[in-house]
Amino acid sequence: YDITEDITDVEQKLIDTFMPGPFTIILKKKSIIPNCVTANMDTVGIRVPDNTIAHKFLSIVNVPIAAPSANISSRPSGTKVEDIEEEFKDKVNYIINGGESKIGLESTVIKVIDNIPTILRPGKVTKEDIERVIGVCNISALFLFSLAAFVIISIELLWILLLFWDIFNIFESLKFFVESFLFELIYI
C-alpha cells in the first residue's frame, strides 16, 4: 500500500530486516491517511504482523487496516485467547483465536531521528538487535509518554476501522471471512 513517503535508507533497512514481525516503525504519512488515525500528526505507525490469519484477512479486505492491540488501554496485551476473552467479554462480537502468542510482548516501536533508530516502546526487537543491523540505536527517555500517546491513538484507530468499514464497504468481506474461514478456528 502506498501510504507513506520519504522512507530513508535506514528505515528501509529496518523494514527489510524486521518486517513482518513484532516491529512498528513510525514513518511520514501520505495525505491518504486520515488525521483521525494519527492524532493530526504527519507520521503514522506501520506494522506488518507475522501471522497467517492476519495476512489472510488483509488479502480479503485489500485495504490497510488501522487497529489497536488486543488489550484495554494501559494494560499489557494478552498472550492467550483466554486472557483476551476475559478482558473483552461483552465488548466485542468476535475474537479470532490464532493460538497462543509466540512472543508474549508488544511490538517494538521505533522512529528514526537524524538517521538513528530511537526506541519509543521496548518490545521483542531489542536495542542490540537494531544495533546489529544499523550500528547504533537510542532509547527514548520519553517512551512512557509515547506509550500513552499510542493508547489515545488506539482508541481513534478503532473508530477509523469502523469508518473504513463504511468507506471501503468491507463489512461483507469481513463477515464472510469470520463466518467461513475462521468458524473452525474460533470454535475448535
GROMACS .gro file of N, CA and C in nm, residues 29 31-42 156 160:
model
   45
   29LYS      N    1   0.359   1.003   0.687
   29LYS     CA    2   0.239   0.954   0.619
   29LYS      C    3   0.210   1.034   0.493
   31SER      N    4  -0.102   1.191   0.247
   31SER     CA    5  -0.228   1.258   0.280
   31SER      C    6  -0.348   1.163   0.275
   32ILE      N    7  -0.333   1.045   0.215
   32ILE     CA    8  -0.442   0.948   0.210
   32ILE      C    9  -0.479   0.897   0.350
   33ILE      N   10  -0.387   0.905   0.445
   33ILE     CA   11  -0.413   0.861   0.583
   33ILE      C   12  -0.488   0.972   0.655
   34PRO      N   13  -0.608   0.943   0.704
   34PRO     CA   14  -0.687   1.047   0.773
   34PRO      C   15  -0.618   1.094   0.901
   35ASN      N   16  -0.633   1.221   0.931
   35ASN     CA   17  -0.573   1.278   1.052
   35ASN      C   18  -0.626   1.214   1.179
   36CYS      N   19  -0.748   1.163   1.177
   36CYS     CA   20  -0.801   1.100   1.298
   36CYS      C   21  -0.726   0.970   1.331
   37VAL      N   22  -0.657   0.912   1.235
   37VAL     CA   23  -0.576   0.792   1.261
   37VAL      C   24  -0.447   0.830   1.332
   38THR      N   25  -0.398   0.950   1.306
   38THR     CA   26  -0.265   0.989   1.354
   38THR      C   27  -0.268   1.104   1.454
   39ALA      N   28  -0.385   1.135   1.507
   39ALA     CA   29  -0.399   1.246   1.602
   39ALA      C   30  -0.342   1.375   1.543
   40ASN      N   31  -0.371   1.396   1.413
   40ASN     CA   32  -0.327   1.516   1.339
   40ASN      C   33  -0.175   1.526   1.324
   41MET      N   34  -0.103   1.418   1.344
   41MET     CA   35   0.042   1.419   1.326
   41MET      C   36   0.073   1.388   1.180
   42ASP      N   37   0.194   1.418   1.137
   42ASP     CA   38   0.233   1.391   0.999
   42ASP      C   39   0.300   1.255   0.983
  156GLU      N   40  -0.867   0.606   1.874
  156GLU     CA   41  -0.903   0.666   1.746
  156GLU      C   42  -0.892   0.565   1.632
  160ILE      N   43  -1.157   0.462   1.337
  160ILE     CA   44  -1.130   0.469   1.195
  160ILE      C   45  -1.150   0.333   1.128
   0.00000   0.00000   0.00000
